[in-house]
Coordinates of C-alpha atoms in Angstrom, one line a residue:
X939 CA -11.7 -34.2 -2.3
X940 CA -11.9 -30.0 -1.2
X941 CA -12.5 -27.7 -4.1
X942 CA -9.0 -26.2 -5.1
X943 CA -9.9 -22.0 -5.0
X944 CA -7.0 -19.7 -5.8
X945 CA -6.5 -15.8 -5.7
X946 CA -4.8 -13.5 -7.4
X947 CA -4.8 -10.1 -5.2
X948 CA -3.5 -7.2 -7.4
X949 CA -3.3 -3.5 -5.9
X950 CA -2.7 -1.9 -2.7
X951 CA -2.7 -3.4 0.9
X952 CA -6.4 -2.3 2.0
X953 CA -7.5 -4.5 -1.0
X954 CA -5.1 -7.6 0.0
X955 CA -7.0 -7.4 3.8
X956 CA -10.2 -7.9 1.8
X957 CA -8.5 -10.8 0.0
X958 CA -7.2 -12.6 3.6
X959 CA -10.7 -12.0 4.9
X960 CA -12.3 -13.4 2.0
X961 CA -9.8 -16.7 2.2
X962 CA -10.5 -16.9 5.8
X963 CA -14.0 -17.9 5.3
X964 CA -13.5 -20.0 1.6
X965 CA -10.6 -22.2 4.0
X966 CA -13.1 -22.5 6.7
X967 CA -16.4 -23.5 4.3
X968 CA -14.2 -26.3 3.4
X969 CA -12.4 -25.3 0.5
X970 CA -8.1 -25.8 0.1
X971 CA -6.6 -22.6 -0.4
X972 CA -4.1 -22.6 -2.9
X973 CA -0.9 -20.8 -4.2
X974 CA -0.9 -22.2 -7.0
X975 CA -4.1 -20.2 -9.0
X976 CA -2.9 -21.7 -12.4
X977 CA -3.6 -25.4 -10.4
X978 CA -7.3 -24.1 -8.9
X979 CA -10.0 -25.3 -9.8
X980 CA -12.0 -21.6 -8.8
X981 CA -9.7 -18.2 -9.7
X982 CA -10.3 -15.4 -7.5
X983 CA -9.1 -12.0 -9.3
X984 CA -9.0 -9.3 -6.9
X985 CA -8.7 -6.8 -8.9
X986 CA -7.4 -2.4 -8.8
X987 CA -9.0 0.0 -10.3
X988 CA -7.1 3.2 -9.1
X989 CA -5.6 4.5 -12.3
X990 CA -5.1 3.1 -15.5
X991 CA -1.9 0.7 -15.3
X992 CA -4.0 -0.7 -12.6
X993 CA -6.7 -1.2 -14.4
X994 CA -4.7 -2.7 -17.3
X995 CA -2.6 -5.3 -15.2
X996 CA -6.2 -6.4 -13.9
X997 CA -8.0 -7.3 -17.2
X998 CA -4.9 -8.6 -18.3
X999 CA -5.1 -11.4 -15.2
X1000 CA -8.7 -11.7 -15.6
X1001 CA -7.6 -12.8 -19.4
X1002 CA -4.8 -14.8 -18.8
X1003 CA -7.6 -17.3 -16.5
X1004 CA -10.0 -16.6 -19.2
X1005 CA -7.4 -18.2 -21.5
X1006 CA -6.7 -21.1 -18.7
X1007 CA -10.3 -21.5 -18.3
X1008 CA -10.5 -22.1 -22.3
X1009 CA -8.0 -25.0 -22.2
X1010 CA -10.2 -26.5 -19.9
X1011 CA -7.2 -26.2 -16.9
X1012 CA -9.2 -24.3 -14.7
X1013 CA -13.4 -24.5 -14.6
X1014 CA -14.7 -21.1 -12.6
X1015 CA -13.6 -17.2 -12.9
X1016 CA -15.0 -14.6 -10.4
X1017 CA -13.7 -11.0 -10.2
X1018 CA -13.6 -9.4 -7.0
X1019 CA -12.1 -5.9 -5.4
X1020 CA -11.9 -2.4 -7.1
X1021 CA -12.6 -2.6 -10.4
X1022 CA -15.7 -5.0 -10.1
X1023 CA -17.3 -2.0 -7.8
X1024 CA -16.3 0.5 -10.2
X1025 CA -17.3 -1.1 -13.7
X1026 CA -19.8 -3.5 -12.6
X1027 CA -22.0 -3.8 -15.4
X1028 CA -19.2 -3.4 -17.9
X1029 CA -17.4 -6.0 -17.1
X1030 CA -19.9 -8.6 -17.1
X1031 CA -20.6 -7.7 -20.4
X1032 CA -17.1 -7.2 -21.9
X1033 CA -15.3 -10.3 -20.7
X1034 CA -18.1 -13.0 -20.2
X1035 CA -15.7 -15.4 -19.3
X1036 CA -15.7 -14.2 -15.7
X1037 CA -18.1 -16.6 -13.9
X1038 CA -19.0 -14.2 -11.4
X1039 CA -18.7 -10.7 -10.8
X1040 CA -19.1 -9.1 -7.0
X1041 CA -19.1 -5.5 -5.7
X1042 CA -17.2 -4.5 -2.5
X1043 CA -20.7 -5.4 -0.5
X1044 CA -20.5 -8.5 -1.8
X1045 CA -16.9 -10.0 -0.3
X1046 CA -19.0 -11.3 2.5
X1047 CA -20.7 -13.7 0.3
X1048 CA -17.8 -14.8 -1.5
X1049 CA -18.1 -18.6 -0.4
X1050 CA -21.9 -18.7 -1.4
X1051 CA -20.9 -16.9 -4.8
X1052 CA -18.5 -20.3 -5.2
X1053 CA -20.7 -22.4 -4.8
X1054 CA -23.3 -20.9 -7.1
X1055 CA -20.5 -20.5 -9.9
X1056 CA -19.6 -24.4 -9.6
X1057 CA -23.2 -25.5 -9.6
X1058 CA -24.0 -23.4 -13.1
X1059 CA -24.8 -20.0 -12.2
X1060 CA -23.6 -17.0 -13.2
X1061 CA -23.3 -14.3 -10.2
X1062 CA -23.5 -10.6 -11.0
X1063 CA -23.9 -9.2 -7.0
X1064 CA -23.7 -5.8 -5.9
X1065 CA -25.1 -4.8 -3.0
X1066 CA -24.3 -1.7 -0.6
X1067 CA -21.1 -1.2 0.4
X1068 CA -22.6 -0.9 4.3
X1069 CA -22.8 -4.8 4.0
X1070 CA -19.1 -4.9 3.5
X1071 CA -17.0 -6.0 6.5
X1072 CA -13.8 -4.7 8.1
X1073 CA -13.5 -7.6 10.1
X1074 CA -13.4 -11.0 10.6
X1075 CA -10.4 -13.7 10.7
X1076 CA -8.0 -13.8 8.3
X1077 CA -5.8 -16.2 6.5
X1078 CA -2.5 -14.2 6.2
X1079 CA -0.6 -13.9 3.1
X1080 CA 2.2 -12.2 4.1
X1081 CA 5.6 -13.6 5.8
X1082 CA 4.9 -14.5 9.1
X1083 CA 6.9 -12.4 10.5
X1084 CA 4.7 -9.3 9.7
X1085 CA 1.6 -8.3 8.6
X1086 CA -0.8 -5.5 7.2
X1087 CA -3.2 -4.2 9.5
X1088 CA -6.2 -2.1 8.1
X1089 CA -7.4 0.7 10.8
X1090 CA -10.1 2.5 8.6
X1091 CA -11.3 2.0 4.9
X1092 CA -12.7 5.0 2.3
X1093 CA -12.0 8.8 2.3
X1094 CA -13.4 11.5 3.2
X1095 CA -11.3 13.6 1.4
X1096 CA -12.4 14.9 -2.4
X1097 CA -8.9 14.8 -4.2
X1098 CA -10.0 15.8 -8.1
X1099 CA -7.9 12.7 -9.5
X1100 CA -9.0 10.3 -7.1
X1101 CA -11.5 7.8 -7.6
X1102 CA -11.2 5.9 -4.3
X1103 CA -14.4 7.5 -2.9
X1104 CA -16.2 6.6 -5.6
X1105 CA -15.2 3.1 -5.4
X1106 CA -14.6 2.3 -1.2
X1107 CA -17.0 5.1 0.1
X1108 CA -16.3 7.6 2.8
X1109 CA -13.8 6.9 5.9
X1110 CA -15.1 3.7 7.9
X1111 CA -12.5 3.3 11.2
X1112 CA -12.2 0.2 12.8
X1113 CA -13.1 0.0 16.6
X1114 CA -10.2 0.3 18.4
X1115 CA -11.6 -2.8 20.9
X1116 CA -11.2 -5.0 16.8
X1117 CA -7.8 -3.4 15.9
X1118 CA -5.9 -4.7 18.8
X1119 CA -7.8 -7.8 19.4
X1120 CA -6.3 -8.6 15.8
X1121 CA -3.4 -7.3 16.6
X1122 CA -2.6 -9.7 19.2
X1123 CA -4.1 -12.7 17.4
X1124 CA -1.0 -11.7 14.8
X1125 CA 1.1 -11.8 17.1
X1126 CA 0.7 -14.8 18.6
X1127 CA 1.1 -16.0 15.2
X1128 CA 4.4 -14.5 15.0
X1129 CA 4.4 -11.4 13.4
X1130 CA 6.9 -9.1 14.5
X1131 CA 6.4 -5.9 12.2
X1132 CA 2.8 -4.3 11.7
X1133 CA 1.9 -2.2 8.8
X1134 CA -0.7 0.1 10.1
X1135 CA -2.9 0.9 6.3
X1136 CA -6.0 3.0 5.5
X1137 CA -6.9 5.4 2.7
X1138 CA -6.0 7.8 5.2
X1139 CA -4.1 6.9 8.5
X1140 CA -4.4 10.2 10.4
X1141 CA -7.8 10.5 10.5
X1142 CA -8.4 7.2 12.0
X1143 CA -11.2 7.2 14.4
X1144 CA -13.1 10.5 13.4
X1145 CA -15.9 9.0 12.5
X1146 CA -16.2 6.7 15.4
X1147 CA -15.3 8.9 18.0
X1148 CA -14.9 12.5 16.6
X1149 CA -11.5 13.1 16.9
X1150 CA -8.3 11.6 15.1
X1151 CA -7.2 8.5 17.6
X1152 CA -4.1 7.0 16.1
X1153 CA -2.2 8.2 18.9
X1154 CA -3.6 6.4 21.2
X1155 CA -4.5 3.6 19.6
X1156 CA -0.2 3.5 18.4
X1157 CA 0.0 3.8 22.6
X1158 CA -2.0 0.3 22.8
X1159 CA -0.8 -1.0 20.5
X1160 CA 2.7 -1.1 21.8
X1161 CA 1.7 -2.7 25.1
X1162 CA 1.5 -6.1 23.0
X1163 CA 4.4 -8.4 24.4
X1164 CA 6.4 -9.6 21.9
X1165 CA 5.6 -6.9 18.9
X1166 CA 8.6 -5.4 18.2
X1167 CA 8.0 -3.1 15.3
X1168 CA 5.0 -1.1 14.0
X1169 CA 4.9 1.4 10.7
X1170 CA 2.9 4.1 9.8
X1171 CA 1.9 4.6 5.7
X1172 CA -0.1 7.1 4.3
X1173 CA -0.5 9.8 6.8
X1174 CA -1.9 12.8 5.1
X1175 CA 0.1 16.3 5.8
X1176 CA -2.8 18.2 6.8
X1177 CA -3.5 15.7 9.7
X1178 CA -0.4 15.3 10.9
X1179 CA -0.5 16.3 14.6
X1180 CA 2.3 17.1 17.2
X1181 CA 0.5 14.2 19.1
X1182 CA 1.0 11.8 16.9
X1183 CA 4.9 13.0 16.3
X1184 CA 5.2 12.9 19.6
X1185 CA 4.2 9.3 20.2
X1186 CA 6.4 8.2 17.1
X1187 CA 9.3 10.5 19.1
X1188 CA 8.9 8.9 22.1
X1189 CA 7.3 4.8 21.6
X1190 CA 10.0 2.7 20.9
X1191 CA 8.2 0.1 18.9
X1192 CA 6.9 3.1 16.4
X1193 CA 9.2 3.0 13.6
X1194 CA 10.6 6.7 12.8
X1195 CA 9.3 6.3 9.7
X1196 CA 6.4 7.9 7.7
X1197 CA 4.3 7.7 4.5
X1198 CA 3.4 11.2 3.6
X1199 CA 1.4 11.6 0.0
X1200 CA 2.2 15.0 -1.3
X1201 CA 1.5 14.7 -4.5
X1202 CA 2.8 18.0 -5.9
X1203 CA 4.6 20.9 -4.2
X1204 CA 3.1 24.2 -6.3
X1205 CA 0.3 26.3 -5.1
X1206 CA -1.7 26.2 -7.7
X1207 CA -1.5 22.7 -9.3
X1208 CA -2.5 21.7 -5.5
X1209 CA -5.1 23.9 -5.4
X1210 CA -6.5 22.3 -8.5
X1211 CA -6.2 19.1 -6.9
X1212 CA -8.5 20.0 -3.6
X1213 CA -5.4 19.5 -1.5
X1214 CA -4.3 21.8 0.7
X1215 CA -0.4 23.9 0.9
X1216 CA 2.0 25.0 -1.5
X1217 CA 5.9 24.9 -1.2
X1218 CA 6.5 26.9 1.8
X1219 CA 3.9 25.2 4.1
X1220 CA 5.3 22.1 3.3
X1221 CA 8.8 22.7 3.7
X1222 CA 8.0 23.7 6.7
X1223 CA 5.9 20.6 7.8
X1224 CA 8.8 18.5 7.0
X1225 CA 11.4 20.7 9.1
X1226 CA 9.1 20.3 11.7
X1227 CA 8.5 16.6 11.5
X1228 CA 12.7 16.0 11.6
X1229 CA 12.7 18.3 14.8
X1230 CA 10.2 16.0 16.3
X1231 CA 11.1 13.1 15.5
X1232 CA 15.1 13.4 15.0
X1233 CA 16.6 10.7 12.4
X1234 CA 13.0 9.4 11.2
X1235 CA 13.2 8.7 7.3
X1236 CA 10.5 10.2 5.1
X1237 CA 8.4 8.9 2.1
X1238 CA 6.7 10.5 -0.4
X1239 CA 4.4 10.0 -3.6
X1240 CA 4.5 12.9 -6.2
X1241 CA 2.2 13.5 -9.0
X1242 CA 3.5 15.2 -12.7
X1243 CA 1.2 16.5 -16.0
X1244 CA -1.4 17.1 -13.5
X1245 CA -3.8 19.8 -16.0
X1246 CA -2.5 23.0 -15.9
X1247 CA 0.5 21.9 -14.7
X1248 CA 3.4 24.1 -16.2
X1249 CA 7.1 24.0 -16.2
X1250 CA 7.5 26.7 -13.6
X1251 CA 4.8 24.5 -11.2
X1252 CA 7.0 21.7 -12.6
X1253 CA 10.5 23.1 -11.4
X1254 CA 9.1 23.9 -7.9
X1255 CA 8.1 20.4 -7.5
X1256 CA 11.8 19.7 -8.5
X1257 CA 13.0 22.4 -6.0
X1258 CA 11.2 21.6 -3.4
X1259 CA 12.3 17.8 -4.0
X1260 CA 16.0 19.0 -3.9
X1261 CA 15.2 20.9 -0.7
X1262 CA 13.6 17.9 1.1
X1263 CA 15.8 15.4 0.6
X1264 CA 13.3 12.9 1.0
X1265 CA 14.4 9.1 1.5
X1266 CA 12.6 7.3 -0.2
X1267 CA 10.3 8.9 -3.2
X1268 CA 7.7 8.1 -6.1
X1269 CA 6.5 9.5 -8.7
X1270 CA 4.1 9.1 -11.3
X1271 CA 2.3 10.7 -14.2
X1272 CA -1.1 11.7 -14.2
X1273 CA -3.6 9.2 -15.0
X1274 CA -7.4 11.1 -16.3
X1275 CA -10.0 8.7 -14.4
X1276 CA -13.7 8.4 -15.5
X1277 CA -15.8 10.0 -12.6
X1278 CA -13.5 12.5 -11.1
X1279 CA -13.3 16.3 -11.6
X1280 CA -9.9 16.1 -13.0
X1281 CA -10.9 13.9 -15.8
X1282 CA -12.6 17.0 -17.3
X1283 CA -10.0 19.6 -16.2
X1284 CA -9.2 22.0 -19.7
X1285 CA -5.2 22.0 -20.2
X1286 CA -4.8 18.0 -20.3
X1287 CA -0.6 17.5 -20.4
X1288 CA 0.7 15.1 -23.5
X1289 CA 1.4 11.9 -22.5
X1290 CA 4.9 11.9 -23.3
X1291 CA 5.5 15.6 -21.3
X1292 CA 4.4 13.4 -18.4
X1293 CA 6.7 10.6 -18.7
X1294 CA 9.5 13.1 -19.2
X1295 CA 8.9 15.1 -16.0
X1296 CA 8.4 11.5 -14.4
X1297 CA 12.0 10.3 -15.8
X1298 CA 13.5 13.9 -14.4
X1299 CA 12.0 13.4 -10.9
X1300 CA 13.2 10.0 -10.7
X1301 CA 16.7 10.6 -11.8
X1302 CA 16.8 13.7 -9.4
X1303 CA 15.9 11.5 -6.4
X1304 CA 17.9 8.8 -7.5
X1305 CA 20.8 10.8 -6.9
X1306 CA 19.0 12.2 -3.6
X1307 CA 18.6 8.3 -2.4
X1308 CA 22.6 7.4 -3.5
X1309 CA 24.0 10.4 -1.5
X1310 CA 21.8 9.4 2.0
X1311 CA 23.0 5.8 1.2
X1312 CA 26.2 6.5 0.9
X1313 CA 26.2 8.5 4.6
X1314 CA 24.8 5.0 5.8
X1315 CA 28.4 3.1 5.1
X1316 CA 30.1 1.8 8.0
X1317 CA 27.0 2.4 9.9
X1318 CA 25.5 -0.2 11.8
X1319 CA 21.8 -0.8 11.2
X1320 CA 18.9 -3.8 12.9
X1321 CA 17.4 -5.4 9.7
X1322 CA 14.4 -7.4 9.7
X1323 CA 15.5 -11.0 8.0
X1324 CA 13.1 -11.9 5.2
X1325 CA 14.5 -14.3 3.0
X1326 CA 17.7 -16.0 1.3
X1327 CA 18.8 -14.8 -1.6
X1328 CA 19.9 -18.4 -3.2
X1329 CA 21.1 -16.8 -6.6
X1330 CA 23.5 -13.8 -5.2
X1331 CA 23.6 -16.3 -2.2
X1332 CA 23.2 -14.1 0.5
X1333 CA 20.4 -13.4 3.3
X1334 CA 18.6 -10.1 2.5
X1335 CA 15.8 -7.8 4.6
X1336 CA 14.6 -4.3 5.5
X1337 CA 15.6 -1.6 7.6
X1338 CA 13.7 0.4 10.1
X1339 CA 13.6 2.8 6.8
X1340 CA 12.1 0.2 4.5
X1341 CA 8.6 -0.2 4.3
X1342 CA 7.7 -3.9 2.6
X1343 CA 7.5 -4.4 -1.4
X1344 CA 8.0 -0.6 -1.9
X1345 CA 11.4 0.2 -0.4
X1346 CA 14.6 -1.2 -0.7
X1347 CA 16.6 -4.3 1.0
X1348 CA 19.8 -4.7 2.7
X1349 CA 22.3 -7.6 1.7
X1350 CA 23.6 -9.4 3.5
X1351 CA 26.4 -12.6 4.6
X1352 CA 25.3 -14.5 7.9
X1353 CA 28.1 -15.3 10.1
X1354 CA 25.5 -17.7 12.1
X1355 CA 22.2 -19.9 11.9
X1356 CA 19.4 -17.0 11.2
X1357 CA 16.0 -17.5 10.3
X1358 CA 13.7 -15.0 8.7
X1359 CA 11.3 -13.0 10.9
X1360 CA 15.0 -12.5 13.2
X1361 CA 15.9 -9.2 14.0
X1362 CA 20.0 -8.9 13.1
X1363 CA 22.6 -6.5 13.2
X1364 CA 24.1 -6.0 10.2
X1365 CA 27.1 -3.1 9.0
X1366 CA 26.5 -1.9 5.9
X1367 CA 29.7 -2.0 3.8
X1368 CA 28.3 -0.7 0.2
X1369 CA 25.4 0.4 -1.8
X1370 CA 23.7 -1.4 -5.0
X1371 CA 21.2 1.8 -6.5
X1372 CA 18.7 1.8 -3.7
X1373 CA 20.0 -1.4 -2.1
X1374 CA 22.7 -1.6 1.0
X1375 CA 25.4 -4.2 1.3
X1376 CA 26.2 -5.3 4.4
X1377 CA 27.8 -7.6 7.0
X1378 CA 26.6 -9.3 9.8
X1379 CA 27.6 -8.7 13.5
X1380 CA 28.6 -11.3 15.9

């Protein structure tokens, strides 16, 4: 009988393509992949290590299995993903009821480091992250009716809060020849929708071929029979390039839809940050992408109690919130990570300053989101089909405006058979705080 191995993927996207890869070669050395990581007799925790509630919700899985593992209902515990690269040694040492523990270089060997776990050993591996791979097969854990694809890995860029290239290394793009082989594999499989991720999407390719080619590889990718939608997330402002507006303006299967992480709005706190603008400059980017690219809806991620941050940087953050009308919007406060320059920075914020200006942020674009919303009623709008609601017993999916697991869902009543992965029409008759309510068309 196969070895029941189980995962647990916490985090961001890039680290859930390391996950599929890594479950793509466990399912072919033999092993049964499954959901069930409580039933396994092996516990993959791929873990985050970005900021600290990251960090927190990873040691608390890697304890909850540690507990499991006591009752004797599971046998092996390796950690995998973020916060193995970045404490490695630590770890080990702090919760030695993790079986094994493997650096980023490391996912490769992940069905060898099984096997040595179940025969006795105990695996501590970290090699280079040059021996970590970008490719490969995958065993998708999305829907199948859309998926993530990773175009580049690490960062190049020096943010003072950020840890990433500490922990992932500088940019690494994908060859463009792998990207849409991949692509077309998924969709074959079915997927309709593809999620384009990096650390940073607009530099894609720099490294590979010296200039930023996501517009032309967006260009390939829409030649791919049968792929109807593709969406763009975190595109840096700095890179953004009347190239790449222009293919989202003009490409019908690129979603007018962007990811852009501002993080703050004010001169100075930006400055302090290593990233580039202040509040003009950036008002002005985001006139100019809606000229572009008329009706395309607009993410953001904002940062508060950044050090030094005062209540005048504070209200032009708010201000220039109010101005932008953003979509969709997050926020969240300041987290001080070992390693980065802003760890040390003198005029540290109090915790509960932070969560304040985090609540007023959110409630400001809470009533931002309600009004745009509320413009959307009696409108009618294509919507993705994900799943069936069995409880409010209705169907319910996204929006050309809704990126997965971080935006909101539409509603809905079908008036015939549907399926998720379809592509519907529904009329949106109401709105439930970030949600839409809706009716199917005929």
């Amino acid at each position: 009988m196969a070895i029941k191995v189980g995962m647990v993927s916490l985090g961001c996207p890039k680290n859930q393509m390391d996950a599929e890869l890594m479950l793509a070669k466990l399912e072919a050395a033999g092993f049964e992949i499954t959901a069930e990581s409580g039933l396994a007799q092996v516990v993959i925790v791929n873990t985050c290590g970005f900021i600290a509630d990251a960090k927190q919700e990873s040691i608390e899985n890697i304890l909850e299995f540690a507990q499991l593992k006591k009752e004797k209902r599971i046998q092996k515990i390796l950690v995998t993903g973020c916060l193995a690269q970045r404490y490695q040694q630590e770890l080990a040492q702090e919760i030695p009821e993790c079986d094994g523990v493997l650096g980023l270089g490391a996912n490769d060997h992940i069905v060898e480091a099984v096997n040595r776990v179940l025969a006795g050993e105990a695996v501590r591996e970290f090699p280079s992250r040059e021996h970590w791979c970008l490719d490969g097969d995958r065993l998708q854990t999305t829907p199948h009716f859309f998926a993530y694809l990773r175009i580049a890995d690490g960062c190049n860029n020096r943010c003072t809060y950020c840890a990433i290239p500490g922990i992932r290394g500088n940019l690494r793009s994908r060859s463009m020849e792998r990207i849409l082989e991949e692509a077309k594999k998924l969709v074959l499989g079915g997927v309709k929708e593809l999620v384009l991720v990096a650390q940073d999407t607009t530099v894609y390719g720099q490294d590979l071929y010296g200039e930023s080619r996501l517009p032309q590889l967006l260009t390939e990718l829409c030649k791919i029979d049968d792929l109807k939608w593709i969406r763009l997330l975190y595109c840096y402002p700095e890179h953004i390039t009347d190239d790449l507006l222009d293919v989202m303006a003009t490409e019908e299967k690129v979603l007018p839809y962007m990811d852009i992480p501002l993080q703050h709005a004010a001169g100075p706190v930006l400055r302090r940050m290593n990233r580039p603008g202040n509040k003009e400059s950036l008002t002005a980017l985001i006139r100019h992408i809606r000229e572009r690219v008329p009706g395309i809806t607009l993410r953001t991620t904002v940062m508060v109690g950044f050090p030094g941050e005062t209540e005048e940087d504070f209200e032009q953050l708010c201000e220039f919130i109010e101005e932008a009308k953003f979509q969709r919007l997050g926020c969240f406060a300041f987290s001080p990570e070992e390693g980065t320059p802003a760890y040390d920075l003198p005029d540290q914020i109090e915790e509960e300053v932070k969560y304040r200006r985090r609540d007023i942020v959110m409630e400001q674009q809470s009533r931002i989101s309600d009004a745009y919303n509320e413009q959307l009623v009696g409108k009618t709008l294509t919507v993705l089909v994900e799943s069936f609601d069995k409880y409010a017993e209705c169907w319910f999916g996204r929006t050309e405006g809704d990126a997965p697991d971080i935006d909101g869902k539409v509603f809905f009543a079908a008036t015939r058979r549907i399926q998720p992965g379809d592509l519907v029409q529904v009329t949106v008759t109401d709105t439930m705080d970030w949600d839409l309510i809706g009716e199917m068309s005929e």
